[in-house]
Tab-separated table of C-alpha atoms in Angstrom:
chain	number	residue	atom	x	y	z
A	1	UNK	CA	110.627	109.470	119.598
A	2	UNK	CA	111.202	110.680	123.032
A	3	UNK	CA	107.565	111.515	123.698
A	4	UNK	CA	106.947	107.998	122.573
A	5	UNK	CA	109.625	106.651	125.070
A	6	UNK	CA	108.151	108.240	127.698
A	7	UNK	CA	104.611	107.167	126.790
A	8	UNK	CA	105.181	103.503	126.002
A	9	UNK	CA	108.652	102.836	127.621
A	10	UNK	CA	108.489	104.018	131.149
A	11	UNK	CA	104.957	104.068	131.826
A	12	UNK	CA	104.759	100.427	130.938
A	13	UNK	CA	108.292	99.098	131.027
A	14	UNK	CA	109.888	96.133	131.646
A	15	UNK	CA	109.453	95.599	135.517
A	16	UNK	CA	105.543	95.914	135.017
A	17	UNK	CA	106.030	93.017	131.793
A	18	UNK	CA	107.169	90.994	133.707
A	19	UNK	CA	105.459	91.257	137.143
A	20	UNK	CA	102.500	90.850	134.413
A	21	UNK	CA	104.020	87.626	132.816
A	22	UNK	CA	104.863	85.790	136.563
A	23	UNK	CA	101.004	86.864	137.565
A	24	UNK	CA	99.920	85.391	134.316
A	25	UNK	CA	101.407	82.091	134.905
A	26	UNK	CA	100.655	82.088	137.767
A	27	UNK	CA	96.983	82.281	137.575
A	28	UNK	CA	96.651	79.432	135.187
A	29	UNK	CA	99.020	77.287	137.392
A	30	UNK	CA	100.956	77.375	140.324
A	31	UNK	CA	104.642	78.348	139.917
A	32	UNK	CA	107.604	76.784	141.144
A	33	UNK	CA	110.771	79.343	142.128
A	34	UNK	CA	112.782	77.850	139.463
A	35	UNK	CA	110.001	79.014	136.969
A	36	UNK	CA	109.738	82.084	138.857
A	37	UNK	CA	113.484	83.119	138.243
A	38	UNK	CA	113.468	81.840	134.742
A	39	UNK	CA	111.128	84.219	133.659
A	40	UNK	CA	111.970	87.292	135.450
A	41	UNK	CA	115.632	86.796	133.639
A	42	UNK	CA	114.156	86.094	130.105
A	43	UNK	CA	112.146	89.635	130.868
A	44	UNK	CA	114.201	92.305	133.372
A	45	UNK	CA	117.723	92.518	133.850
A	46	UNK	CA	119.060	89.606	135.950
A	47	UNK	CA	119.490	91.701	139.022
A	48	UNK	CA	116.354	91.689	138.768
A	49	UNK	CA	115.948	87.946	140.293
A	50	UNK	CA	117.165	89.258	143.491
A	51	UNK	CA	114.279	91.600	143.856
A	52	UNK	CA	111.640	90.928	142.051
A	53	UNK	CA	110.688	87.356	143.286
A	54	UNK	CA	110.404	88.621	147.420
A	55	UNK	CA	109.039	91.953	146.507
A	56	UNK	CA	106.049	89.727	144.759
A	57	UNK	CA	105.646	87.716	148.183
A	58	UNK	CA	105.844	90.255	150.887
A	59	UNK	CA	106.184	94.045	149.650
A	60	UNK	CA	102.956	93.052	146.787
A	61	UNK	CA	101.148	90.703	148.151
A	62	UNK	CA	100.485	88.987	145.090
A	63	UNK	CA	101.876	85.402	145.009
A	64	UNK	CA	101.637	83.164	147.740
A	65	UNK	CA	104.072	80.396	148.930
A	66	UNK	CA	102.837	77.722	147.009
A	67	UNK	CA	103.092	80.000	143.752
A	68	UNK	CA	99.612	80.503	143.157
A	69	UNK	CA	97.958	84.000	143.046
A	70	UNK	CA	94.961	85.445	145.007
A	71	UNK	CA	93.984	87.394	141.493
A	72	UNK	CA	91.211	85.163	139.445
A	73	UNK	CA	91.825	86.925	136.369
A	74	UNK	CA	95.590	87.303	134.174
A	75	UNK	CA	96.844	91.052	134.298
A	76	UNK	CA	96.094	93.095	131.587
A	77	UNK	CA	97.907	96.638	130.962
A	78	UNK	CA	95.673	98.935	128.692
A	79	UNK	CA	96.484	101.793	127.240
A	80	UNK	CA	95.949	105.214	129.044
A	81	UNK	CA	93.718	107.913	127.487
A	82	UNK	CA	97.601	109.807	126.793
A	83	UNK	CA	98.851	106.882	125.130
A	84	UNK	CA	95.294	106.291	122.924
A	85	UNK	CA	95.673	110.242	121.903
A	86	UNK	CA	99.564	109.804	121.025
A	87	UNK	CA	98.243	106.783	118.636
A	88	UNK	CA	95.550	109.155	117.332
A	89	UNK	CA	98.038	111.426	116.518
A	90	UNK	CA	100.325	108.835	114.317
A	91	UNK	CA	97.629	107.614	112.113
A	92	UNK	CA	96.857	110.891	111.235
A	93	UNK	CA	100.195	110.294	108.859
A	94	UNK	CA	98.746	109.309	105.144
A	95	UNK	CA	101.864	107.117	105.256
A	96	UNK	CA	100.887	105.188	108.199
A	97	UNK	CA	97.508	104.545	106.891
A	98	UNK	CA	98.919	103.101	103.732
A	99	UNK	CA	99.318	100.240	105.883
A	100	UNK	CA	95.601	100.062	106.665
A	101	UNK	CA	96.142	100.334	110.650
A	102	UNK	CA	93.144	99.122	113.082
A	103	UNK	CA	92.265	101.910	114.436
A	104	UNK	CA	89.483	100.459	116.961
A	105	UNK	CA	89.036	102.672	120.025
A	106	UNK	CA	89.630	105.389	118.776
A	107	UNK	CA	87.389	107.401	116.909
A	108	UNK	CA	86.004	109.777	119.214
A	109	UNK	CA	89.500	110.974	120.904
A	110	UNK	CA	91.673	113.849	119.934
A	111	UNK	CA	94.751	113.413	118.827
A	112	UNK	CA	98.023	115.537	120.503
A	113	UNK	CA	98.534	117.513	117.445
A	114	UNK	CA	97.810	117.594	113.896
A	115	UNK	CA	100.389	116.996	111.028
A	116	UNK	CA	100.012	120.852	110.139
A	117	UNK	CA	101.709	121.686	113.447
A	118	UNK	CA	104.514	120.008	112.299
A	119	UNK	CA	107.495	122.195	110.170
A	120	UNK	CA	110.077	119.996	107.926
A	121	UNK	CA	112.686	121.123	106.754
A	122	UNK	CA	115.748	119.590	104.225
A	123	UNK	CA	113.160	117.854	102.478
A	124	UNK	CA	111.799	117.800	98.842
A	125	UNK	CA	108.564	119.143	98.543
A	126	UNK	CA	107.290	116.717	95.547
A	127	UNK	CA	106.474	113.821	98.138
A	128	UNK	CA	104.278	110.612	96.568
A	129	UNK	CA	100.609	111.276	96.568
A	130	UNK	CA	99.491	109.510	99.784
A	131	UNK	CA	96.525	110.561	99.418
A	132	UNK	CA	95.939	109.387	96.302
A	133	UNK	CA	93.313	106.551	95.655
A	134	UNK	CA	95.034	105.057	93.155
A	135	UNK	CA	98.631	104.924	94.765
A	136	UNK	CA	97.071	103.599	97.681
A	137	UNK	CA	95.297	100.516	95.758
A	138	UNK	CA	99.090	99.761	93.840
A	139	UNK	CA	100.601	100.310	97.291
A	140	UNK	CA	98.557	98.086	99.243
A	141	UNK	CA	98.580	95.326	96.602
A	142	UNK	CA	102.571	95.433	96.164
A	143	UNK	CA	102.257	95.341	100.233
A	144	UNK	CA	100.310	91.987	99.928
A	145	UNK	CA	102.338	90.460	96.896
A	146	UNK	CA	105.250	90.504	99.275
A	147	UNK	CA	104.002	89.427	101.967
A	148	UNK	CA	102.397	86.612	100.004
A	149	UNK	CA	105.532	86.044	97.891
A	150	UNK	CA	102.720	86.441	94.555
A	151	UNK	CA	104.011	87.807	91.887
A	152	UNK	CA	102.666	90.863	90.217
A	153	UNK	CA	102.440	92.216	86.515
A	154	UNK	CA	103.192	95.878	86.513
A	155	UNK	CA	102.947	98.818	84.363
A	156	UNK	CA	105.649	101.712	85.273
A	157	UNK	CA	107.009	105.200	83.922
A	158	UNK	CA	110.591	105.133	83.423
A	159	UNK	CA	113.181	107.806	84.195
A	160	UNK	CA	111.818	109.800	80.622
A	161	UNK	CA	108.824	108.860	81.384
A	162	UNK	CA	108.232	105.947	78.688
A	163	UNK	CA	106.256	103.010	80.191
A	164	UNK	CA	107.603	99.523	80.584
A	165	UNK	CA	106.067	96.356	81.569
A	166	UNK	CA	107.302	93.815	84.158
A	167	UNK	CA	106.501	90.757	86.171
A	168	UNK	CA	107.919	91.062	89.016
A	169	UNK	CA	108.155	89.554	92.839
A	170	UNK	CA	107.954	92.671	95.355
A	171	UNK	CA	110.593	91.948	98.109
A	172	UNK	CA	110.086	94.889	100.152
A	173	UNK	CA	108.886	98.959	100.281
A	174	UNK	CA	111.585	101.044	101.321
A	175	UNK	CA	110.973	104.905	102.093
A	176	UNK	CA	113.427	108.057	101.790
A	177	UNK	CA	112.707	110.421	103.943
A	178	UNK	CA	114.509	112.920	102.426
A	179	UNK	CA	112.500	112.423	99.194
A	180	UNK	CA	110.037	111.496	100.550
A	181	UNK	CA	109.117	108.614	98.782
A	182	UNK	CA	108.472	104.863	98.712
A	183	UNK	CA	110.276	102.422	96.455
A	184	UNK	CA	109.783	99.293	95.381
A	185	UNK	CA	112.548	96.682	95.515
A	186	UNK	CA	111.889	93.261	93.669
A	187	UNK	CA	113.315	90.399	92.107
A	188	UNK	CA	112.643	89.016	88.290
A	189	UNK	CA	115.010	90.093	85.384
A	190	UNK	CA	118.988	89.826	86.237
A	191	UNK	CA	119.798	92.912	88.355
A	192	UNK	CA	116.041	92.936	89.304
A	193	UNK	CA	114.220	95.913	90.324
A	194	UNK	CA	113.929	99.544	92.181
A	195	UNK	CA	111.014	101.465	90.851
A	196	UNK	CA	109.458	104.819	92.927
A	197	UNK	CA	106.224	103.630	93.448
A	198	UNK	CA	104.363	107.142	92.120
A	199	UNK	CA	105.631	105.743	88.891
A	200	UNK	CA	103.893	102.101	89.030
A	201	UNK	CA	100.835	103.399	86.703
A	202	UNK	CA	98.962	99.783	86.980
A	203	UNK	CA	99.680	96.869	89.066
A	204	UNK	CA	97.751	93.037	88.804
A	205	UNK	CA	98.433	90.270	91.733
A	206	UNK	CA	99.380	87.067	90.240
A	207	UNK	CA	99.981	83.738	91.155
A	208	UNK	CA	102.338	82.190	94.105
A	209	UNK	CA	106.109	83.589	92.884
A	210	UNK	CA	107.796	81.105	90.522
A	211	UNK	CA	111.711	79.970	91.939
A	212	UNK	CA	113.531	81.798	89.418
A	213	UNK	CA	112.031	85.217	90.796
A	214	UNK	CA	112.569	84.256	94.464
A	215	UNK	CA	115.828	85.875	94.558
A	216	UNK	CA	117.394	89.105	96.048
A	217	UNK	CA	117.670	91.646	94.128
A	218	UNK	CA	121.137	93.224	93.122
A	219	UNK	CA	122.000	96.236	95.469
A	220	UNK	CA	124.644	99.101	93.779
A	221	UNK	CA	126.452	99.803	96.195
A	222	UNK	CA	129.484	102.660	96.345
A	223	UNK	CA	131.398	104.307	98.576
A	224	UNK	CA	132.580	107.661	100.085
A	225	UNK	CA	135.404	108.913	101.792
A	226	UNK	CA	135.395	112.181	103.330
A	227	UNK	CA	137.553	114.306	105.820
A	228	UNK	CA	136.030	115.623	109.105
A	229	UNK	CA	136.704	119.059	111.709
A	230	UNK	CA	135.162	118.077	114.432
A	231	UNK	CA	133.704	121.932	115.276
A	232	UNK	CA	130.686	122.129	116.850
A	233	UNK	CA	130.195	118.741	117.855
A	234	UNK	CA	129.942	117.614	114.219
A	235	UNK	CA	131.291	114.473	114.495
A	236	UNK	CA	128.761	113.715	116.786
A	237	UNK	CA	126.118	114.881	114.297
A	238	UNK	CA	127.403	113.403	111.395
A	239	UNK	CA	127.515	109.587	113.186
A	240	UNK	CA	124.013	110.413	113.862
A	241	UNK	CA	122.967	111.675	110.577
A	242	UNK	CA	124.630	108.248	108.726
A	243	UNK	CA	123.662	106.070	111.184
A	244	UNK	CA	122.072	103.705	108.808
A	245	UNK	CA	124.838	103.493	106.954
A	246	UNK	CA	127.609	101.088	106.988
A	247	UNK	CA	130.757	103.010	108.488
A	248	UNK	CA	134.263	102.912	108.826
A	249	UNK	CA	135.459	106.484	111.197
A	250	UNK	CA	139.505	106.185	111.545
A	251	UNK	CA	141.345	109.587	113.989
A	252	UNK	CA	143.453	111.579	111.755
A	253	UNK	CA	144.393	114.067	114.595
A	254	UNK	CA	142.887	115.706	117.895
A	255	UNK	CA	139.846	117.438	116.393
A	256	UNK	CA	140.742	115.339	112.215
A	257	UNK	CA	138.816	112.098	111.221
A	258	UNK	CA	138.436	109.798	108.219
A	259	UNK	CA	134.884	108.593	107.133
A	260	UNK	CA	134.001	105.704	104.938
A	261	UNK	CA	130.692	105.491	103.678
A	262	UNK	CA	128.773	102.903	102.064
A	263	UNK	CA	125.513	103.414	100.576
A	264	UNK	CA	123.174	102.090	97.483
A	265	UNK	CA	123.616	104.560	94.316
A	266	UNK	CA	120.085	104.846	94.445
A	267	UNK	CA	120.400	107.169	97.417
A	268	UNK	CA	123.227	109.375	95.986
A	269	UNK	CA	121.310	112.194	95.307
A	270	UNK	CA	119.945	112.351	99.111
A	271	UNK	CA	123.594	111.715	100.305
A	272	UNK	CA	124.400	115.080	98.250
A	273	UNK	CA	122.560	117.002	99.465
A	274	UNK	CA	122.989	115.789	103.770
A	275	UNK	CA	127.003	115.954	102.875
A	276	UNK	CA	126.601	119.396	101.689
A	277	UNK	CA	124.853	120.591	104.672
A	278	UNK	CA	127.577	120.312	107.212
A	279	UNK	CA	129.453	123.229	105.246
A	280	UNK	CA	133.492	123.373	105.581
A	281	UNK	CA	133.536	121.506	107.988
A	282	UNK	CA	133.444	117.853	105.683
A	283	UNK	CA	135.194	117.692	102.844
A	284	UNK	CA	134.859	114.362	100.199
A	285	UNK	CA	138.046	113.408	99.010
A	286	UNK	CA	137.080	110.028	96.900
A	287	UNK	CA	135.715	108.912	94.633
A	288	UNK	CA	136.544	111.754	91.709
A	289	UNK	CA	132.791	110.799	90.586
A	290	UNK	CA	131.114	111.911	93.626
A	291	UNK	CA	133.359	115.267	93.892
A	292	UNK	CA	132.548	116.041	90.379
A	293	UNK	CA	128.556	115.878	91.552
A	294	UNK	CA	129.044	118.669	94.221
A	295	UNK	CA	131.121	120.693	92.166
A	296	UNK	CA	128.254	120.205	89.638
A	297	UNK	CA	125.801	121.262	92.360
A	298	UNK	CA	127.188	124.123	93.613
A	299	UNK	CA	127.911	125.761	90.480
A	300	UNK	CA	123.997	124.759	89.513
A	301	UNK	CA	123.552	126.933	92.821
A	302	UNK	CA	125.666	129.817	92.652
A	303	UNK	CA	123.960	130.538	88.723
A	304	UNK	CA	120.367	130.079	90.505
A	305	UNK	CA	121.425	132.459	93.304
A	306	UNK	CA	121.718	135.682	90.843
A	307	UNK	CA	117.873	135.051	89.407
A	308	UNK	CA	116.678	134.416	92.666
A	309	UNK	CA	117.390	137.334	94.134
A	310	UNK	CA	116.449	139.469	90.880
C-alpha cells in the first residue's frame, strides 16, 4: 500500500485536484474569488486559500483577473506509464478479476511483478478456486443480485457436505484473508445467511427481492478479553493486527493492558490462530469457551509435532 501511496497519492495529490478543478471551471466560465476560495477549501486544506488562489495569478500564470483561463481545453491528469504498470500488476490477482475490471490500455504493458514473486505466509493454503469457471459465473451473478437487490435460488454444500436449497437476497461478499475465502452474507429465513461461496454448487437470478427478504442479516457476535506485555512493541502490533475490529484497550500497568475484542463467530477460527501468534506475550482470560479452543489447539499441536518430525 505504500508503493500505491506513492504512485497515486503524491504524484497526483490533492494540490494538483484542485488546481485541476479551479482550471476546469474556469474554462467553461469565468470565476468569481468567492467561487475560487470555495473550491480550493472543499479540495486542499484551508491554508490552502491563502496560497493557492495568487500562486494561480502570478507564480502560474493560469487564471487571469477576470477569472477566466488562457487554456481552451479542461485539465486532464492521465496516468503515467509507472502508474498503468502498477495497475497491470493488480489485475493480475484472480480475485480482482472476479470483479470483471476494464482493463482498457493496457494490454501490451508489463506489469511490476507477477503474483509468483509474492511469498504469504499465516495463511491457509486451501484458498477458493478463483480460477475456476464455474465459481466465477456463481460469483459474478451473486455480485449482480446484490447490487440489483434480485433475489437468487441457490444450491449449497453444508458443513457435512449435504446440499440445501435456498432463496435468498445476497447483501454483500465479504473476504478472509486469512482463509482466504469469500462469503456470502444474505437475508431470507430468520437469522438469514453466511455461506463460503466454494460451497454455492448452483446459483439462478430471480426476480426484484420481495420486502420480507430486504432485511439485514443477523450477525453472531462475541467477545474476547485478553491480557497484554507490551515487549517488543506488541501493543503496537496487536492494534494493528485487530484494527478492524471493534476495541476497547484499558492500562493495567507501565508495560500491562486489557483488550476487548469483538468479532462475528464466524471468524473465530482466524482469530485463533492471529491470537496464538503473538506467543506469551497475550494471554485470553474470558470467555472459558474461547480458552478451552486454544487449549484444544495446542494440544492438537503438540500430538502432531511427534509424527512430524518422525
Amino acid at each position: 500500500m505504500e508503493v500505491a501511496a506513492v504512485l497515486f497519492s503524491e504524484l497526483y495529490g490533492s494540490y494538483f485536484n484542485v488546481v485541476a478543478a479551479v482550471l476546469a471551471e474556469a474554462v467553461r466560465h469565468s470565476l468569481t474569488g468567492g467561487r475560487l476560495e470555495e473550491i480550493v477549501r472543499e479540495k486542499a486544506f484551508a491554508e490552502s486559500v491563502l496560497a493557492i488562489p495568487a500562486a494561480l495569478r502570478s507564480d502560474w500564470p493560469l487564471l487571469k483577473p477576470d477569472g477566466t483561463t488562457p487554456l481552451r481545453h479542461e485539465p486532464t491528469m492521465p496516468l503515467t506509464l509507472l502508474q498503468k504498470r502498477w495497475l497491470k500488476t493488480l489485475l493480475q490477482d484472480p480475485r480482482i478479476a472476479l470483479f470483471a475490471p476494464c482493463e482498457a490500455g493496457l494490454a501490451d504493458l508489463e506489469p511490476l511483478f507477477n503474483p509468483e514473486d509474492i511469498v504469504r505466509f499465516d495463511q491457509y493454503l486451501d484458498g477458493d478456486p478463483y480460477r475456476d469457471e464455474v465459481y466465477i459465473s456463481i460469483f459474478r451473478q451473486l455480485l449482480t443480485a446484490a447490487r440489483e437487490r434480485r433475489s437468487v435460488r441457490l444450491r449449497y454444500a453444508g458443513r457435512r457436505g449435504r446440499l440445501h436449497d435456498a432463496v435468498c437476497l445476497p447483501v454483500r461478499l465479504e473476504y478472509s484473508e486469512k482463509d482466504d475465502k469469500f462469503r456470502l452474507l444474505a437475508s431470507g429465513r430468520r437469522s438469514g445467511y453466511i455461506i463460503n461461496v466454494a460451497r454455492i454448487r448452483a446459483c439462478t437470478v430471480l426476480g426484484p427481492a420481495p420486502s420480507e427478504l430486504c432485511r439485514e442479516p443477523v450477525r453472531h457476535t462475541e467477545s474476547l478479553t485478553f491480557r497484554l506485555w507490551d515487549e517488543r512493541n506488541a501493543l503496537e502490533r496487536v492494534l494493528l493486527h485487530f484494527s478492524h475490529l471493534e476495541k476497547e484497550t484499558v492500562r493495567l500497568g507501565e508495560q500491562e493492558y486489557q483488550v476487548t475484542l469483538r468479532y462475528d463467530r464466524e471468524d473465530e477460527t482466524e482469530l485463533l490462530i492471529r491470537i496464538l501468534s503473538f506467543g506469551p506475550m497475550l494471554q485470553v482470560t474470558a470467555p472459558d469457551r474461547f480458552i478451552a479452543l486454544i487449549r484444544e489447539r495446542l494440544e492438537r499441536q503438540a500430538q502432531q509435532a511427534p509424527e512430524a518430525a518422525q
